[in-house]
């Protein structure tokens, strides 16, 4: 049952709760961070990473709007002139984007599309101007319509790490778009890691709307509870360290758990030194442990809770199928079982990268490069940097 808009205003007014957005939801991971930033307010310094992100979003929005106006797929001259106005960090990220992105201007619905919904998930054209209060909002970087029923949301990320599209944002933005446009049956949400030219995506259909709404309402209720908590002052706000500390302005000045917060105890450089020490210590310890176990076998240890731990040499069977024989067997199988097409499409061959580096196989390497499915991922690499700038894996 839909509630009247009057109820919405009455319920929200005492706490002056801003609409739930993906960034506010992110800040809710720590009560102290959220209240300091969104209840007590005040101007908090923007981090370097946030400033870089803002610059990148501005340039891409101006560029894509230009492509739509001029009905072009790319315009590198204009892109290059826009690049002149950004800082070195943003330019480094955007230069990659320059060469691997083209658009179909006819399909682009909007850039920086701001969507506001009321508590019944109905769109509000003019937040604050219709007597209805926005409870949910988001600004979608790029929305492309593939058909009347299918759309895609692209979200630009300049992160250094590639992450999966399983965040609150990846669920929240398709919800916003499907509520704005009732004809959409399917929405694809794409995280575009423009630094690497890689992406990760998630898809939702109208059938997902009930649980997406429920999830969003739960987060909205948590947000309202935080405002109530802050205004009543019934108890101390919790401070919960986590990844969000990396963008929290209180990290170095005012974090209530500064003494134990792992994010504030060491600088990034100190963390790297510590990681190198741990790496060496782990290698050394494992070597000695293995030597001890060669003669005496497994080692057991029981903690005070009677939980037992064991180090043991365990035989592991790893199967390798020789290409020479396996290829023809698989071919026969797939010919006899057409319903196994999905399995055939998933099969890949490993162990080729090294042999393909040989000069005599350049032709083969070229042919295989055309069919290779390249998936870019980010691995944490800790090692020695060579003088010529290349990095070397330590372990
Ligand atoms: S630095 Fe402290 S206040 Fe800020 S998010 Fe982390 S735990 Fe919360």
XYZ file of C-alpha atoms and ligand atoms in Angstrom:
403
model
C 0.000 0.000 0.000
C 1.398 3.393 -0.934
C 1.684 5.998 1.744
C 0.816 9.625 1.077
C 3.583 12.107 0.412
C 2.592 14.107 3.522
C 3.669 11.162 5.647
C 7.045 11.190 3.948
C 7.683 14.822 4.793
C 6.474 14.455 8.357
C 8.605 11.395 8.933
C 11.772 12.899 7.512
C 11.548 16.468 8.773
C 12.659 16.132 12.413
C 15.956 14.605 11.411
C 16.481 16.359 8.068
C 17.709 13.148 6.465
C 19.347 13.555 3.074
C 18.240 11.025 0.472
C 19.999 7.670 0.554
C 22.758 7.650 -2.051
C 25.503 5.140 -2.775
C 28.173 7.351 -1.170
C 26.077 7.974 1.969
C 25.428 4.246 2.210
C 29.198 3.680 1.979
C 29.805 6.112 4.838
C 27.244 4.279 6.981
C 29.844 1.527 7.475
C 31.051 3.608 10.435
C 28.552 5.492 12.619
C 31.133 8.123 13.574
C 32.108 8.805 9.978
C 28.485 9.081 8.850
C 27.352 11.364 11.665
C 30.392 13.624 11.426
C 29.962 14.005 7.688
C 26.218 13.944 7.132
C 24.600 14.995 10.419
C 27.032 17.419 12.010
C 28.074 18.578 8.552
C 30.798 21.121 8.065
C 33.214 21.247 5.194
C 35.517 18.271 5.068
C 38.567 18.299 2.856
C 38.242 16.335 -0.397
C 40.834 13.577 -0.790
C 43.201 13.531 -3.761
C 41.472 10.412 -5.107
C 38.044 12.100 -4.882
C 39.348 15.195 -6.692
C 40.804 12.969 -9.439
C 37.464 11.157 -9.768
C 35.547 14.448 -10.014
C 37.844 15.689 -12.778
C 37.525 12.459 -14.748
C 33.734 12.423 -14.477
C 33.519 16.056 -15.613
C 35.669 15.461 -18.694
C 33.835 12.296 -19.725
C 30.459 13.938 -19.324
C 31.464 16.962 -21.431
C 33.043 14.680 -24.061
C 30.105 12.287 -24.399
C 27.593 15.147 -24.453
C 29.632 16.592 -27.309
C 29.485 13.257 -29.200
C 25.714 13.153 -28.825
C 25.336 16.747 -30.049
C 27.574 16.172 -33.071
C 26.359 12.582 -33.647
C 29.842 11.115 -33.656
C 31.260 7.907 -32.189
C 34.569 9.531 -31.237
C 36.206 12.935 -31.562
C 39.813 12.602 -30.499
C 40.615 16.224 -31.290
C 38.033 17.424 -28.792
C 39.078 14.743 -26.304
C 42.703 15.878 -26.502
C 41.772 19.519 -26.007
C 39.713 18.560 -22.924
C 42.682 16.614 -21.564
C 44.736 19.814 -21.474
C 42.569 21.141 -18.664
C 43.115 18.235 -16.241
C 45.859 17.346 -13.783
C 48.542 14.745 -14.471
C 46.854 11.965 -12.482
C 43.506 12.303 -14.224
C 45.247 12.620 -17.601
C 47.107 9.348 -17.114
C 43.788 7.557 -16.548
C 41.950 9.296 -19.383
C 44.648 8.633 -21.973
C 43.789 4.952 -21.802
C 40.100 5.746 -22.266
C 40.880 7.885 -25.333
C 41.946 4.939 -27.484
C 39.521 2.228 -26.481
C 36.134 3.896 -26.294
C 33.642 4.695 -29.031
C 29.954 5.409 -28.530
C 26.748 5.111 -30.472
C 25.311 8.621 -29.991
C 21.839 7.485 -31.065
C 21.626 5.150 -28.073
C 22.882 7.442 -25.368
C 20.091 8.575 -23.101
C 22.099 10.813 -20.789
C 25.314 11.454 -18.927
C 25.282 12.414 -15.253
C 21.626 11.425 -15.041
C 20.337 12.423 -11.613
C 17.428 10.284 -10.407
C 15.445 11.038 -7.247
C 12.704 8.763 -5.908
C 10.207 9.214 -3.115
C 9.551 6.614 -0.450
C 7.244 4.732 -2.793
C 9.994 4.557 -5.400
C 8.169 7.031 -7.618
C 10.360 9.466 -9.561
C 10.490 13.094 -8.454
C 11.121 15.442 -11.346
C 12.038 18.440 -9.241
C 13.187 17.441 -5.736
C 11.941 20.000 -3.251
C 9.586 21.591 -5.764
C 6.678 19.130 -5.767
C 5.936 18.921 -2.066
C 7.473 15.442 -2.049
C 10.699 14.521 -0.365
C 13.352 12.529 -2.162
C 14.321 9.452 -0.167
C 16.625 7.842 -2.701
C 18.938 9.460 -5.215
C 21.823 8.744 -7.499
C 23.702 10.270 -10.400
C 24.344 7.758 -13.166
C 27.506 8.466 -15.171
C 26.217 7.195 -18.516
C 22.930 5.587 -19.516
C 22.621 3.836 -22.872
C 19.348 2.464 -24.222
C 19.813 -0.723 -26.240
C 16.087 -1.015 -26.866
C 12.822 0.107 -25.283
C 13.215 -2.636 -22.701
C 16.987 -2.874 -22.208
C 19.444 -0.339 -20.856
C 23.017 -0.143 -19.635
C 24.510 2.012 -16.917
C 28.237 2.704 -17.137
C 29.975 3.840 -13.992
C 33.485 5.262 -14.382
C 36.013 4.116 -11.809
C 39.605 5.333 -11.599
C 40.421 2.794 -8.864
C 43.738 1.007 -8.898
C 42.022 -2.266 -7.996
C 39.509 -4.043 -10.202
C 36.575 -5.183 -8.093
C 33.455 -7.176 -8.902
C 30.143 -5.461 -9.610
C 28.587 -6.765 -6.398
C 28.453 -3.529 -4.438
C 25.376 -1.746 -3.109
C 25.741 0.735 -5.971
C 25.522 -2.021 -8.598
C 22.102 -2.969 -7.215
C 20.892 0.509 -6.327
C 21.488 2.193 -9.709
C 19.577 -0.394 -11.794
C 16.729 -0.021 -9.282
C 16.726 3.768 -9.712
C 16.686 3.466 -13.499
C 13.937 0.836 -13.632
C 11.794 2.994 -11.330
C 12.388 6.041 -13.516
C 11.593 4.186 -16.729
C 8.759 1.630 -16.339
C 9.324 0.168 -19.823
C 12.751 -1.205 -18.876
C 12.755 -4.957 -18.282
C 16.507 -5.479 -18.001
C 19.329 -3.213 -16.863
C 23.028 -3.995 -17.072
C 25.291 -2.202 -14.621
C 28.905 -1.911 -15.767
C 31.830 -0.819 -13.642
C 34.373 0.605 -16.088
C 37.897 0.595 -14.715
C 39.170 3.165 -17.150
C 42.766 2.991 -15.914
C 42.948 -0.581 -17.268
C 40.282 -0.667 -19.963
C 38.606 -3.477 -18.001
C 35.045 -3.859 -16.785
C 32.860 -5.950 -14.504
C 29.100 -6.106 -14.787
C 25.884 -7.288 -13.166
C 22.402 -7.539 -14.678
C 19.011 -7.112 -13.094
C 15.521 -7.553 -14.449
C 12.182 -6.207 -13.332
C 11.657 -9.482 -11.438
C 14.481 -8.387 -9.103
C 12.689 -5.171 -8.148
C 10.964 -6.498 -4.997
C 14.188 -7.563 -3.287
C 16.101 -4.565 -4.601
C 13.467 -2.308 -3.043
C 13.554 -4.258 0.191
C 17.327 -3.966 0.375
C 17.148 -0.248 -0.295
C 14.421 0.284 2.309
C 16.538 -1.548 4.873
C 19.481 0.742 4.153
C 17.192 3.781 4.293
C 15.896 2.669 7.703
C 19.494 2.267 8.935
C 20.256 5.760 7.699
C 17.251 7.246 9.498
C 18.211 5.380 12.668
C 21.639 6.977 12.517
C 20.059 10.442 12.387
C 17.799 9.587 15.323
C 20.748 8.259 17.268
C 22.754 11.405 16.599
C 19.916 13.740 17.585
C 19.002 11.874 20.788
C 22.550 11.210 21.920
C 21.416 8.094 23.800
C 24.678 6.294 23.387
C 28.182 6.732 22.102
C 28.577 6.420 18.365
C 30.446 3.325 17.279
C 33.649 3.644 15.304
C 34.148 0.649 13.020
C 37.436 0.506 11.111
C 37.399 -0.802 7.572
C 38.139 0.185 4.001
C 36.055 3.334 4.467
C 38.759 4.656 6.857
C 40.870 5.319 3.762
C 38.547 8.185 2.785
C 37.531 9.229 6.291
C 38.673 12.755 7.168
C 38.876 11.719 10.832
C 41.496 9.047 10.235
C 44.432 11.224 11.223
C 42.536 13.663 13.381
C 39.605 12.670 15.546
C 39.046 8.936 15.021
C 37.747 7.657 18.388
C 39.609 4.356 17.968
C 42.816 5.879 16.604
C 44.987 3.926 19.036
C 43.888 0.566 17.704
C 42.693 1.447 14.206
C 44.937 -0.535 11.821
C 44.313 2.004 9.058
C 45.833 4.821 11.108
C 48.651 3.004 12.838
C 51.018 2.797 9.913
C 51.502 4.781 6.729
C 51.163 2.934 3.406
C 54.987 2.816 3.157
C 55.242 1.286 6.631
C 52.596 -1.288 5.641
C 54.705 -2.276 2.631
C 57.803 -2.683 4.831
C 55.774 -4.790 7.229
C 54.399 -6.901 4.354
C 57.954 -7.571 3.117
C 59.010 -8.594 6.614
C 55.986 -10.903 6.925
C 56.684 -12.396 3.509
C 60.247 -13.292 4.523
C 59.188 -14.506 7.968
C 56.469 -16.720 6.440
C 58.892 -18.235 3.903
C 61.487 -18.900 6.575
C 59.012 -20.379 9.053
C 57.439 -22.652 6.435
C 60.869 -23.909 5.325
C 61.837 -24.838 8.917
C 58.419 -26.389 9.595
C 58.691 -28.568 6.477
C 62.202 -29.702 7.486
C 60.913 -30.711 10.917
C 58.013 -32.618 9.387
C 60.073 -34.601 6.844
C 61.120 -37.083 9.514
C 58.486 -36.775 12.219
C 55.344 -36.355 10.122
C 52.347 -34.196 11.024
C 52.467 -31.553 13.749
C 49.463 -30.827 15.946
C 48.595 -27.953 18.236
C 45.530 -27.433 20.430
C 44.515 -23.963 21.655
C 42.817 -23.135 24.965
C 39.370 -23.575 23.368
C 40.375 -27.125 22.411
C 40.437 -26.278 18.735
C 43.066 -28.434 17.089
C 45.321 -27.251 14.246
C 47.437 -29.486 12.077
C 50.290 -29.158 9.585
C 50.544 -32.195 7.363
C 51.876 -33.307 3.986
C 48.751 -34.267 2.053
C 48.968 -36.011 -1.330
C 47.027 -34.008 -3.891
C 45.955 -35.444 -7.199
C 46.103 -32.968 -10.058
C 44.839 -34.100 -13.430
C 46.224 -32.919 -16.752
C 44.652 -33.991 -20.039
C 47.145 -34.232 -22.919
C 45.916 -32.132 -25.839
C 46.998 -34.834 -28.344
C 44.374 -37.312 -27.112
C 41.860 -35.048 -25.366
C 41.016 -32.866 -28.398
C 39.594 -35.712 -30.485
C 37.752 -37.289 -27.530
C 36.107 -33.960 -26.718
C 35.184 -33.381 -30.360
C 33.427 -36.735 -30.507
C 31.611 -35.996 -27.274
C 30.333 -32.617 -28.397
C 29.237 -34.018 -31.760
C 27.195 -36.686 -29.962
C 25.851 -34.285 -27.315
C 24.752 -30.978 -28.846
C 23.233 -29.989 -25.488
C 26.791 -29.692 -24.075
C 27.456 -26.492 -25.988
C 27.727 -24.443 -22.804
C 30.514 -26.711 -21.555
C 32.347 -26.455 -24.886
C 32.155 -22.654 -24.795
C 33.640 -22.583 -21.302
C 36.661 -24.803 -22.008
C 40.042 -23.088 -22.344
C 43.637 -24.233 -22.881
C 46.322 -23.241 -20.408
C 50.105 -23.522 -20.586
C 50.457 -21.719 -23.922
C 51.760 -18.298 -22.848
C 55.368 -19.362 -22.425
C 55.792 -21.490 -25.593
C 54.111 -18.745 -27.640
C 56.936 -16.353 -26.770
C 59.336 -18.286 -29.025
C 60.178 -16.411 -32.242
C 59.447 -19.496 -34.395
C 55.826 -19.482 -33.128
C 55.116 -15.825 -33.895
C 52.539 -16.781 -36.526
C 50.759 -19.138 -34.153
C 50.881 -16.533 -31.386
C 49.317 -13.973 -33.732
C 46.472 -16.302 -34.720
C 45.755 -17.279 -31.145
C 45.922 -13.658 -29.981
C 42.893 -12.981 -32.184
C 40.761 -15.506 -30.315
C 42.199 -15.045 -26.817
C 39.704 -14.017 -24.185
C 41.722 -11.457 -22.229
C 40.428 -10.706 -18.774
C 42.227 -7.945 -16.887
C 42.471 -8.388 -13.130
C 44.472 -6.611 -10.484
C 46.743 -8.678 -8.277
C 48.546 -7.214 -5.317
C 52.222 -7.395 -6.200
C 54.818 -6.894 -3.509
C 58.384 -7.042 -4.690
C 61.513 -5.216 -5.711
C 61.472 -2.343 -8.163
C 64.283 -2.541 -10.681
C 66.324 0.499 -11.616
C 64.827 0.582 -15.125
C 61.405 0.946 -13.594
C 60.118 -2.585 -14.125
C 58.957 -4.530 -11.146
C 60.048 -7.998 -10.175
C 57.959 -10.522 -8.335
C 59.639 -11.565 -5.134
C 57.801 -14.775 -4.476
S 38.861 6.485 10.734
Fe 37.717 6.103 12.623
S 35.919 7.401 12.443
Fe 36.796 7.239 10.428
S 35.755 5.549 9.457
Fe 37.580 4.708 10.377
S 36.919 4.005 12.392
Fe 35.355 5.393 11.635
